[in-house]
């Protein structure tokens, strides 16, 4: 496979953008070769500047649950664009998507649109602090919440100590507002809430942690978090930027049957346009300006183009059996690959939930970030390279999950499975 044009474009891009990219993982630092410069997508596939074809399991990092270039989303965007792209006023389209979401998602009563997942999380934290009058936040090692200052932190030394920033440019005083705990560890939660409960505004968690491998938690753990938050007057935030509209229309809240206090959304909600949102009960959302004292605003928030993409997306997600079909397809795809790996004795598992999957080079169940063997990423690098050569695109890091979309046909998945098996043969040769 020739990838010369991508290589050339990447060299040129390096003169314009730091590292040649506008979001770091795109630079392919953890895998080999230049990033793929894509020019067009259709269904489960995209085509690069060298005219290579790839079956795509990155799906723009999750938003494309209907695959590339979905006809209804495209037509909705084109119709709206003809009338203008942004007015800075409310529009009827905003009401339409608001009603579609709130009528079908019992876990929030009001929502506010923003323009990215990061913005949704940042606003949700401010809201939690505004409601509780407390300032500290508990987050978990292995959960990603966008590039919010106070959440780009790792655990300091010792259990339940305050965070240390993981990026330059974040004052330690910001990082100290965050306490970082291991996932799936109730003792750590108990100890921290006992000691600092009076200062803690919220616990934020990806209920389906999918940004550092797929660290599926026990439902009982998530339920216990809910109870402990109530005991200590701490708000529970589910960051559902990936899991929202992905593991079911009601996201992880619906999947596990847990009512969080605030939920953040992004990715799928905008139909592939830059959109995020956060929602909660009416009682909590009344703190948001202009109703309440918590300020939050956005020039392009709820712009009609993004709203129409979201509407066209969401209407399709509400079709009967949409999620059961997608999950069944994903399960069949994974079990096909896994039974081959088992037969060959390859040390691989593929944890999954709904249409999210992760390739783990171990036989053990992994629920915490520090259980991932960094050395296994060398195997992922080989796998990624082999799959690119064969025309299968995975996110360019072994810590990233894969997504199956409704556009992946049984034939697409059978073809991808055959190529994956051959790639695993090379990894374990
Ligand atoms: C992607 C993601 C974010 C950040 O969203 P952006 O749109 O990239 O700012 C936040 N939280 C989670 C769980 C995510 O997966």
CSV table of C-alpha atoms and ligand atoms in Angstrom, one decimal:
chain,number,residue,atom,x,y,z
A,1,UNK,CA,0.0,0.0,0.0
A,2,UNK,CA,1.3,3.4,-1.0
A,3,UNK,CA,0.8,6.2,1.5
A,4,UNK,CA,3.1,8.8,-0.1
A,5,UNK,CA,0.6,11.6,-0.4
A,6,UNK,CA,-0.4,11.3,3.3
A,7,UNK,CA,3.4,11.4,4.2
A,8,UNK,CA,3.9,14.5,2.1
A,9,UNK,CA,0.8,16.2,3.5
A,10,UNK,CA,2.0,15.4,7.0
A,11,UNK,CA,5.4,17.0,6.3
A,12,UNK,CA,3.6,20.1,5.1
A,13,UNK,CA,1.1,20.1,8.0
A,14,UNK,CA,4.1,20.1,10.4
A,15,UNK,CA,4.9,23.6,9.1
A,16,UNK,CA,1.5,24.9,10.0
A,17,UNK,CA,0.4,23.0,13.2
A,18,UNK,CA,2.3,21.8,16.3
A,19,UNK,CA,3.2,18.2,15.5
A,20,UNK,CA,1.4,18.6,12.2
A,21,UNK,CA,-2.0,18.1,13.9
A,22,UNK,CA,-4.9,19.8,15.6
A,23,UNK,CA,-5.4,17.1,18.3
A,24,UNK,CA,-2.4,15.2,19.5
A,25,UNK,CA,-3.3,11.5,19.1
A,26,UNK,CA,-3.8,12.1,15.4
A,27,UNK,CA,0.0,12.4,15.0
A,28,UNK,CA,0.4,8.6,15.1
A,29,UNK,CA,3.1,8.9,17.8
A,30,UNK,CA,2.3,5.5,19.3
A,31,UNK,CA,2.1,3.7,16.0
A,32,UNK,CA,4.3,3.7,12.9
A,33,UNK,CA,4.1,5.7,9.8
A,34,UNK,CA,2.4,9.0,8.9
A,35,UNK,CA,-1.2,9.7,9.8
A,36,UNK,CA,-3.8,8.8,7.2
A,37,UNK,CA,-5.1,12.0,5.5
A,38,UNK,CA,-8.7,11.1,4.7
A,39,UNK,CA,-10.5,12.8,1.8
A,40,UNK,CA,-13.9,11.1,1.8
A,41,UNK,CA,-16.0,8.7,3.8
A,42,UNK,CA,-19.0,6.4,2.9
A,43,UNK,CA,-20.7,4.0,5.3
A,44,UNK,CA,-18.2,1.9,7.1
A,45,UNK,CA,-15.3,3.0,4.9
A,46,UNK,CA,-13.1,6.0,4.2
A,47,UNK,CA,-10.7,6.8,1.4
A,48,UNK,CA,-7.3,8.5,1.9
A,49,UNK,CA,-5.4,11.0,-0.3
A,50,UNK,CA,-3.6,8.0,-1.9
A,51,UNK,CA,-6.9,6.5,-2.9
A,52,UNK,CA,-6.6,3.6,-0.4
A,53,UNK,CA,-9.8,2.2,1.1
A,54,UNK,CA,-10.1,1.4,4.8
A,55,UNK,CA,-12.8,-0.2,6.9
A,56,UNK,CA,-13.0,2.3,9.7
A,57,UNK,CA,-13.4,1.4,13.4
A,58,UNK,CA,-12.4,4.8,14.8
A,59,UNK,CA,-15.5,6.5,13.4
A,60,UNK,CA,-14.2,9.9,14.2
A,61,UNK,CA,-13.5,8.7,17.8
A,62,UNK,CA,-17.1,7.7,18.4
A,63,UNK,CA,-19.5,10.3,16.9
A,64,UNK,CA,-20.2,8.4,13.7
A,65,UNK,CA,-22.6,5.7,15.1
A,66,UNK,CA,-24.3,5.8,11.7
A,67,UNK,CA,-21.1,5.5,9.8
A,68,UNK,CA,-19.6,8.1,7.4
A,69,UNK,CA,-21.7,10.5,5.3
A,70,UNK,CA,-25.1,9.2,6.5
A,71,UNK,CA,-27.5,10.3,3.9
A,72,UNK,CA,-30.2,11.8,6.2
A,73,UNK,CA,-27.6,13.7,8.3
A,74,UNK,CA,-26.0,15.0,5.1
A,75,UNK,CA,-29.3,16.2,3.7
A,76,UNK,CA,-30.4,17.8,6.9
A,77,UNK,CA,-27.1,19.8,7.1
A,78,UNK,CA,-27.3,20.8,3.4
A,79,UNK,CA,-31.0,22.0,3.8
A,80,UNK,CA,-30.1,24.0,6.9
A,81,UNK,CA,-26.9,25.5,5.5
A,82,UNK,CA,-28.8,27.0,2.6
A,83,UNK,CA,-30.6,29.3,5.1
A,84,UNK,CA,-27.6,30.4,7.0
A,85,UNK,CA,-25.1,28.8,9.5
A,86,UNK,CA,-25.5,30.8,12.7
A,87,UNK,CA,-27.7,33.6,13.9
A,88,UNK,CA,-26.8,33.9,17.6
A,89,UNK,CA,-30.5,33.7,18.4
A,90,UNK,CA,-32.7,30.8,19.5
A,91,UNK,CA,-34.0,28.6,16.6
A,92,UNK,CA,-36.9,26.2,16.2
A,93,UNK,CA,-34.3,23.4,15.5
A,94,UNK,CA,-33.1,23.8,19.0
A,95,UNK,CA,-36.6,23.1,20.3
A,96,UNK,CA,-36.9,20.1,18.1
A,97,UNK,CA,-33.7,18.4,19.3
A,98,UNK,CA,-34.4,19.4,22.9
A,99,UNK,CA,-37.8,17.7,22.8
A,100,UNK,CA,-36.4,14.6,20.9
A,101,UNK,CA,-33.8,14.1,23.6
A,102,UNK,CA,-35.8,14.9,26.7
A,103,UNK,CA,-38.9,12.9,25.6
A,104,UNK,CA,-36.7,9.8,25.2
A,105,UNK,CA,-34.1,10.1,27.9
A,106,UNK,CA,-35.6,10.0,31.4
A,107,UNK,CA,-32.3,10.8,33.1
A,108,UNK,CA,-32.3,14.5,32.4
A,109,UNK,CA,-35.1,17.1,32.5
A,110,UNK,CA,-33.3,20.1,31.0
A,111,UNK,CA,-30.2,20.5,29.0
A,112,UNK,CA,-27.8,23.1,27.7
A,113,UNK,CA,-25.9,22.8,24.4
A,114,UNK,CA,-22.2,23.7,24.1
A,115,UNK,CA,-19.7,23.1,21.3
A,116,UNK,CA,-17.5,20.2,22.6
A,117,UNK,CA,-17.3,17.5,25.2
A,118,UNK,CA,-14.6,19.4,27.1
A,119,UNK,CA,-16.9,22.4,27.3
A,120,UNK,CA,-19.7,20.2,28.6
A,121,UNK,CA,-17.5,18.8,31.3
A,122,UNK,CA,-16.1,22.2,32.3
A,123,UNK,CA,-19.6,23.6,32.6
A,124,UNK,CA,-20.9,20.5,34.6
A,125,UNK,CA,-18.1,21.0,37.1
A,126,UNK,CA,-18.9,24.7,37.5
A,127,UNK,CA,-22.6,23.7,38.0
A,128,UNK,CA,-21.8,21.1,40.6
A,129,UNK,CA,-19.7,23.7,42.5
A,130,UNK,CA,-22.4,26.3,42.1
A,131,UNK,CA,-25.1,24.0,43.5
A,132,UNK,CA,-23.1,22.6,46.4
A,133,UNK,CA,-21.0,25.6,47.3
A,134,UNK,CA,-18.1,23.2,47.6
A,135,UNK,CA,-15.0,23.2,45.5
A,136,UNK,CA,-13.1,19.8,45.3
A,137,UNK,CA,-13.7,17.1,42.7
A,138,UNK,CA,-13.0,13.4,42.8
A,139,UNK,CA,-11.9,11.9,39.5
A,140,UNK,CA,-10.6,8.4,38.6
A,141,UNK,CA,-7.3,7.3,37.2
A,142,UNK,CA,-8.0,6.0,33.7
A,143,UNK,CA,-10.9,8.3,33.0
A,144,UNK,CA,-10.6,11.1,30.5
A,145,UNK,CA,-12.8,14.2,30.6
A,146,UNK,CA,-11.4,16.4,27.9
A,147,UNK,CA,-8.7,19.0,28.4
A,148,UNK,CA,-10.3,20.7,31.4
A,149,UNK,CA,-7.5,22.3,33.5
A,150,UNK,CA,-8.4,20.8,36.8
A,151,UNK,CA,-9.0,17.3,35.3
A,152,UNK,CA,-5.6,16.9,33.5
A,153,UNK,CA,-4.2,15.5,36.7
A,154,UNK,CA,-2.9,12.3,38.0
A,155,UNK,CA,-2.8,11.0,41.6
A,156,UNK,CA,-0.1,12.5,43.8
A,157,UNK,CA,1.9,10.1,46.0
A,158,UNK,CA,-0.1,8.0,48.4
A,159,UNK,CA,-3.8,7.2,48.5
A,160,UNK,CA,-6.4,10.1,48.5
A,161,UNK,CA,-3.9,12.9,48.1
A,162,UNK,CA,-4.5,15.8,45.8
A,163,UNK,CA,-3.8,15.7,42.2
A,164,UNK,CA,-0.7,16.7,40.3
A,165,UNK,CA,-1.1,18.2,36.9
A,166,UNK,CA,-0.2,16.1,33.8
A,167,UNK,CA,0.2,19.1,31.5
A,168,UNK,CA,2.4,22.1,31.6
A,169,UNK,CA,0.4,25.3,32.0
A,170,UNK,CA,-1.8,24.1,34.8
A,171,UNK,CA,-1.2,25.8,38.1
A,172,UNK,CA,-0.7,23.4,41.0
A,173,UNK,CA,-3.5,25.3,42.8
A,174,UNK,CA,-5.9,24.1,40.1
A,175,UNK,CA,-4.7,20.5,40.3
A,176,UNK,CA,-5.1,20.6,44.1
A,177,UNK,CA,-8.8,21.0,43.6
A,178,UNK,CA,-8.9,17.4,42.2
A,179,UNK,CA,-8.5,14.2,44.1
A,180,UNK,CA,-7.6,11.2,41.9
A,181,UNK,CA,-8.6,7.7,43.0
A,182,UNK,CA,-8.3,4.3,41.4
A,183,UNK,CA,-11.4,2.9,39.7
A,184,UNK,CA,-13.4,0.0,41.2
A,185,UNK,CA,-12.2,0.6,44.7
A,186,UNK,CA,-14.9,1.5,47.2
A,187,UNK,CA,-12.5,1.7,50.2
A,188,UNK,CA,-10.7,4.6,48.5
A,189,UNK,CA,-14.0,6.4,48.0
A,190,UNK,CA,-15.1,5.8,51.6
A,191,UNK,CA,-11.8,7.0,53.1
A,192,UNK,CA,-11.8,10.1,50.9
A,193,UNK,CA,-15.4,11.1,51.5
A,194,UNK,CA,-14.9,10.6,55.2
A,195,UNK,CA,-11.9,12.8,55.3
A,196,UNK,CA,-12.8,15.5,52.7
A,197,UNK,CA,-16.6,15.0,52.1
A,198,UNK,CA,-17.4,18.5,53.4
A,199,UNK,CA,-15.2,20.0,50.6
A,200,UNK,CA,-16.2,17.8,47.8
A,201,UNK,CA,-18.6,19.1,45.2
A,202,UNK,CA,-18.8,16.1,43.0
A,203,UNK,CA,-17.5,12.8,41.8
A,204,UNK,CA,-17.0,12.7,38.0
A,205,UNK,CA,-16.7,9.3,36.3
A,206,UNK,CA,-16.9,7.9,32.8
A,207,UNK,CA,-19.5,5.2,33.8
A,208,UNK,CA,-18.1,3.3,30.8
A,209,UNK,CA,-14.4,4.2,31.0
A,210,UNK,CA,-13.4,4.1,27.3
A,211,UNK,CA,-10.4,6.5,26.9
A,212,UNK,CA,-7.7,4.3,28.5
A,213,UNK,CA,-8.6,0.9,27.3
A,214,UNK,CA,-12.1,-0.2,28.1
A,215,UNK,CA,-12.2,-0.5,31.9
A,216,UNK,CA,-15.7,-1.9,32.4
A,217,UNK,CA,-16.8,-1.4,36.0
A,218,UNK,CA,-19.0,-3.6,38.1
A,219,UNK,CA,-22.6,-2.3,38.1
A,220,UNK,CA,-22.6,-2.7,41.9
A,221,UNK,CA,-19.6,-0.3,42.2
A,222,UNK,CA,-21.4,2.3,40.1
A,223,UNK,CA,-24.5,1.9,42.3
A,224,UNK,CA,-22.5,2.2,45.4
A,225,UNK,CA,-21.0,5.5,44.1
A,226,UNK,CA,-24.5,6.8,43.8
A,227,UNK,CA,-25.4,5.9,47.4
A,228,UNK,CA,-22.1,7.3,48.8
A,229,UNK,CA,-22.7,10.6,47.0
A,230,UNK,CA,-26.1,10.9,48.6
A,231,UNK,CA,-24.7,10.2,52.0
A,232,UNK,CA,-22.2,13.0,51.7
A,233,UNK,CA,-24.2,15.6,49.8
A,234,UNK,CA,-21.8,15.2,46.8
A,235,UNK,CA,-23.1,15.3,43.2
A,236,UNK,CA,-22.5,12.4,40.9
A,237,UNK,CA,-21.5,13.4,37.3
A,238,UNK,CA,-21.6,10.8,34.6
A,239,UNK,CA,-19.4,11.9,31.8
A,240,UNK,CA,-21.2,10.2,28.9
A,241,UNK,CA,-19.4,12.0,26.1
A,242,UNK,CA,-18.6,8.5,24.7
A,243,UNK,CA,-21.3,6.3,26.2
A,244,UNK,CA,-24.2,8.7,25.7
A,245,UNK,CA,-26.4,7.5,22.8
A,246,UNK,CA,-23.8,4.7,22.3
A,247,UNK,CA,-24.6,2.0,24.8
A,248,UNK,CA,-28.3,2.8,24.4
A,249,UNK,CA,-30.3,5.9,23.8
A,250,UNK,CA,-30.2,6.6,27.6
A,251,UNK,CA,-26.4,6.0,27.7
A,252,UNK,CA,-24.8,4.3,30.6
A,253,UNK,CA,-27.4,5.8,33.0
A,254,UNK,CA,-30.0,3.8,31.2
A,255,UNK,CA,-27.7,0.7,30.7
A,256,UNK,CA,-27.0,0.4,34.4
A,257,UNK,CA,-30.3,2.0,35.7
A,258,UNK,CA,-28.5,4.7,37.7
A,259,UNK,CA,-29.7,8.3,38.1
A,260,UNK,CA,-26.7,10.6,38.2
A,261,UNK,CA,-27.1,14.3,39.2
A,262,UNK,CA,-25.5,15.7,36.0
A,263,UNK,CA,-24.8,14.1,32.7
A,264,UNK,CA,-22.4,15.3,30.0
A,265,UNK,CA,-22.7,14.5,26.3
A,266,UNK,CA,-20.7,15.1,23.2
A,267,UNK,CA,-19.5,13.1,20.2
A,268,UNK,CA,-22.7,11.3,18.9
A,269,UNK,CA,-25.1,14.1,20.0
A,270,UNK,CA,-23.9,16.4,17.2
A,271,UNK,CA,-24.2,13.9,14.3
A,272,UNK,CA,-20.5,14.6,13.5
A,273,UNK,CA,-20.6,18.3,14.0
A,274,UNK,CA,-18.9,20.0,17.0
A,275,UNK,CA,-21.5,19.7,19.7
A,276,UNK,CA,-21.6,18.9,23.4
A,277,UNK,CA,-24.3,19.2,26.1
A,278,UNK,CA,-24.9,18.8,29.7
A,279,UNK,CA,-28.2,18.0,31.4
A,280,UNK,CA,-29.7,17.4,34.8
A,281,UNK,CA,-33.0,17.7,36.8
A,282,UNK,CA,-34.9,21.0,36.6
A,283,UNK,CA,-33.9,21.7,40.1
A,284,UNK,CA,-30.2,21.6,39.3
A,285,UNK,CA,-30.4,23.2,35.9
A,286,UNK,CA,-32.2,26.2,37.4
A,287,UNK,CA,-28.8,27.3,38.7
A,288,UNK,CA,-27.6,28.0,35.1
A,289,UNK,CA,-27.7,31.5,33.8
A,290,UNK,CA,-29.9,33.3,33.0
A,291,UNK,CA,-32.2,31.5,35.5
A,292,UNK,CA,-29.5,31.2,38.1
A,293,UNK,CA,-26.1,32.3,39.3
A,294,UNK,CA,-23.8,29.8,37.4
A,295,UNK,CA,-22.6,31.6,34.3
A,296,UNK,CA,-22.1,29.6,31.1
A,297,UNK,CA,-22.5,30.9,27.5
A,298,UNK,CA,-21.4,30.2,23.9
A,299,UNK,CA,-21.4,32.3,20.7
A,300,UNK,CA,-22.0,29.3,18.4
A,301,UNK,CA,-23.9,27.1,20.9
A,302,UNK,CA,-26.9,25.3,19.4
A,303,UNK,CA,-26.1,26.7,16.0
A,304,UNK,CA,-28.7,25.5,13.5
A,305,UNK,CA,-26.4,23.4,11.3
A,306,UNK,CA,-25.1,21.3,14.2
A,307,UNK,CA,-28.7,21.0,15.6
A,308,UNK,CA,-30.0,19.7,12.3
A,309,UNK,CA,-27.2,17.1,12.1
A,310,UNK,CA,-28.0,16.1,15.7
A,311,UNK,CA,-31.8,15.8,14.9
A,312,UNK,CA,-31.2,13.7,11.8
A,313,UNK,CA,-28.8,11.5,13.8
A,314,UNK,CA,-31.1,11.1,16.9
A,315,UNK,CA,-34.2,10.3,14.9
A,316,UNK,CA,-32.4,7.3,13.4
A,317,UNK,CA,-31.2,6.1,16.8
A,318,UNK,CA,-34.8,5.9,18.0
A,319,UNK,CA,-35.7,3.3,15.4
A,320,UNK,CA,-36.9,0.1,17.0
A,321,UNK,CA,-34.1,-2.4,17.7
A,322,UNK,CA,-31.4,0.0,16.6
A,323,UNK,CA,-29.2,-0.7,19.7
A,324,UNK,CA,-30.0,-4.4,20.0
A,325,UNK,CA,-29.1,-5.0,16.3
A,326,UNK,CA,-25.9,-3.0,16.6
A,327,UNK,CA,-24.8,-4.8,19.8
A,328,UNK,CA,-25.6,-8.2,18.2
A,329,UNK,CA,-23.5,-7.4,15.2
A,330,UNK,CA,-20.6,-6.3,17.3
A,331,UNK,CA,-20.8,-9.4,19.5
A,332,UNK,CA,-20.7,-11.7,16.5
A,333,UNK,CA,-17.8,-9.8,15.0
A,334,UNK,CA,-15.8,-10.0,18.2
A,335,UNK,CA,-16.5,-13.7,19.0
A,336,UNK,CA,-15.5,-14.6,15.5
A,337,UNK,CA,-12.1,-13.1,16.1
A,338,UNK,CA,-11.7,-14.3,19.6
A,339,UNK,CA,-12.5,-17.9,18.8
A,340,UNK,CA,-9.7,-17.8,16.2
A,341,UNK,CA,-7.3,-16.3,18.7
A,342,UNK,CA,-8.3,-18.9,21.4
A,343,UNK,CA,-7.8,-21.7,18.9
A,344,UNK,CA,-4.3,-20.4,18.2
A,345,UNK,CA,-3.6,-19.8,21.8
A,346,UNK,CA,-3.0,-16.0,21.3
A,347,UNK,CA,-3.1,-14.0,24.5
A,348,UNK,CA,-5.9,-11.6,23.5
A,349,UNK,CA,-9.3,-10.6,24.9
A,350,UNK,CA,-11.7,-8.1,23.4
A,351,UNK,CA,-13.9,-6.6,26.1
A,352,UNK,CA,-17.0,-4.9,24.7
A,353,UNK,CA,-20.2,-3.1,25.7
A,354,UNK,CA,-22.8,-2.2,23.1
A,355,UNK,CA,-20.9,-1.3,20.0
A,356,UNK,CA,-17.6,-0.3,21.8
A,357,UNK,CA,-14.7,-2.8,21.9
A,358,UNK,CA,-11.1,-2.8,23.0
A,359,UNK,CA,-8.2,-5.1,22.0
A,360,UNK,CA,-6.3,-6.2,25.2
A,361,UNK,CA,-3.2,-8.3,25.0
A,362,UNK,CA,-4.0,-10.2,28.2
A,363,UNK,CA,-6.3,-12.9,29.4
A,364,UNK,CA,-7.2,-11.1,32.6
A,365,UNK,CA,-10.2,-8.8,33.2
A,366,UNK,CA,-8.9,-5.2,33.5
A,367,UNK,CA,-10.9,-2.7,35.6
A,368,UNK,CA,-8.2,-0.3,36.6
A,369,UNK,CA,-5.7,1.8,34.6
A,370,UNK,CA,-2.6,0.5,36.3
A,371,UNK,CA,-3.5,-3.1,35.3
A,372,UNK,CA,-2.7,-2.4,31.7
A,373,UNK,CA,0.8,-3.7,30.7
A,374,UNK,CA,2.5,-0.8,28.9
A,375,UNK,CA,4.8,-3.4,27.2
A,376,UNK,CA,1.7,-4.9,25.4
A,377,UNK,CA,1.5,-1.7,23.4
A,378,UNK,CA,4.4,-2.9,21.3
A,379,UNK,CA,2.0,-5.7,20.1
A,380,UNK,CA,-0.6,-3.2,19.3
A,381,UNK,CA,1.8,-1.2,17.2
A,382,UNK,CA,2.4,-4.3,15.1
A,383,UNK,CA,-1.3,-5.0,14.8
A,384,UNK,CA,-2.1,-1.4,13.8
A,385,UNK,CA,0.6,-1.4,11.1
A,386,UNK,CA,-0.5,-4.8,9.7
A,387,UNK,CA,-4.2,-3.7,9.7
A,388,UNK,CA,-3.4,-0.4,7.9
A,389,UNK,CA,-1.6,-2.3,5.2
A,390,UNK,CA,-4.7,-4.5,4.8
A,391,UNK,CA,-7.1,-1.6,4.8
A,392,UNK,CA,-8.5,-1.7,8.3
A,393,UNK,CA,-8.3,1.5,10.4
A,394,UNK,CA,-8.1,1.4,14.2
A,395,UNK,CA,-7.5,4.5,16.3
A,396,UNK,CA,-3.7,5.0,16.4
A,397,UNK,CA,-3.1,3.9,20.0
A,398,UNK,CA,-3.5,0.7,22.0
A,399,UNK,CA,-5.3,2.6,24.7
A,400,UNK,CA,-8.1,3.7,22.3
A,401,UNK,CA,-11.3,1.7,21.9
A,402,UNK,CA,-12.9,0.8,18.6
A,403,UNK,CA,-16.5,1.5,17.5
A,404,UNK,CA,-18.8,-0.5,15.2
A,405,UNK,CA,-21.4,1.7,13.4
A,406,UNK,CA,-24.8,0.8,12.0
A,407,UNK,CA,-23.2,1.2,8.6
A,408,UNK,CA,-20.9,-1.7,9.1
A,409,UNK,CA,-22.6,-4.5,7.2
A,410,UNK,CA,-22.1,-8.2,8.0
A,411,UNK,CA,-19.9,-8.3,4.9
A,412,UNK,CA,-17.8,-5.4,6.1
A,413,UNK,CA,-17.4,-7.1,9.5
A,414,UNK,CA,-16.6,-10.5,7.9
A,415,UNK,CA,-13.9,-8.9,5.8
A,416,UNK,CA,-12.5,-7.0,8.7
A,417,UNK,CA,-12.4,-10.1,10.9
A,418,UNK,CA,-10.5,-12.1,8.2
A,419,UNK,CA,-7.9,-9.3,8.1
A,420,UNK,CA,-7.7,-9.0,11.8
A,421,UNK,CA,-7.0,-12.7,12.2
A,422,UNK,CA,-4.2,-12.5,9.6
A,423,UNK,CA,-2.8,-9.4,11.5
A,424,UNK,CA,-2.9,-11.3,14.8
A,425,UNK,CA,-0.9,-14.1,13.1
A,426,UNK,CA,1.8,-11.6,12.4
A,427,UNK,CA,1.7,-10.1,15.9
A,428,UNK,CA,2.2,-13.5,17.5
A,429,UNK,CA,4.5,-15.0,14.8
B,1,LIG,C1,-14.0,12.8,24.0
B,1,LIG,C2,-14.3,13.0,25.4
B,1,LIG,C3,-14.3,14.2,26.1
B,1,LIG,C4,-13.9,15.5,25.4
B,1,LIG,O1,-14.7,15.8,24.3
B,1,LIG,P1,-14.1,16.8,23.2
B,1,LIG,O2,-15.3,17.0,22.3
B,1,LIG,O3,-12.9,16.1,22.6
B,1,LIG,O4,-13.7,18.0,23.9
B,1,LIG,C5,-14.7,14.3,27.4
B,1,LIG,N1,-15.1,13.2,28.1
B,1,LIG,C6,-15.1,12.0,27.5
B,1,LIG,C7,-15.6,10.8,28.3
B,1,LIG,C8,-14.7,11.8,26.2
B,1,LIG,O5,-14.7,10.6,25.6
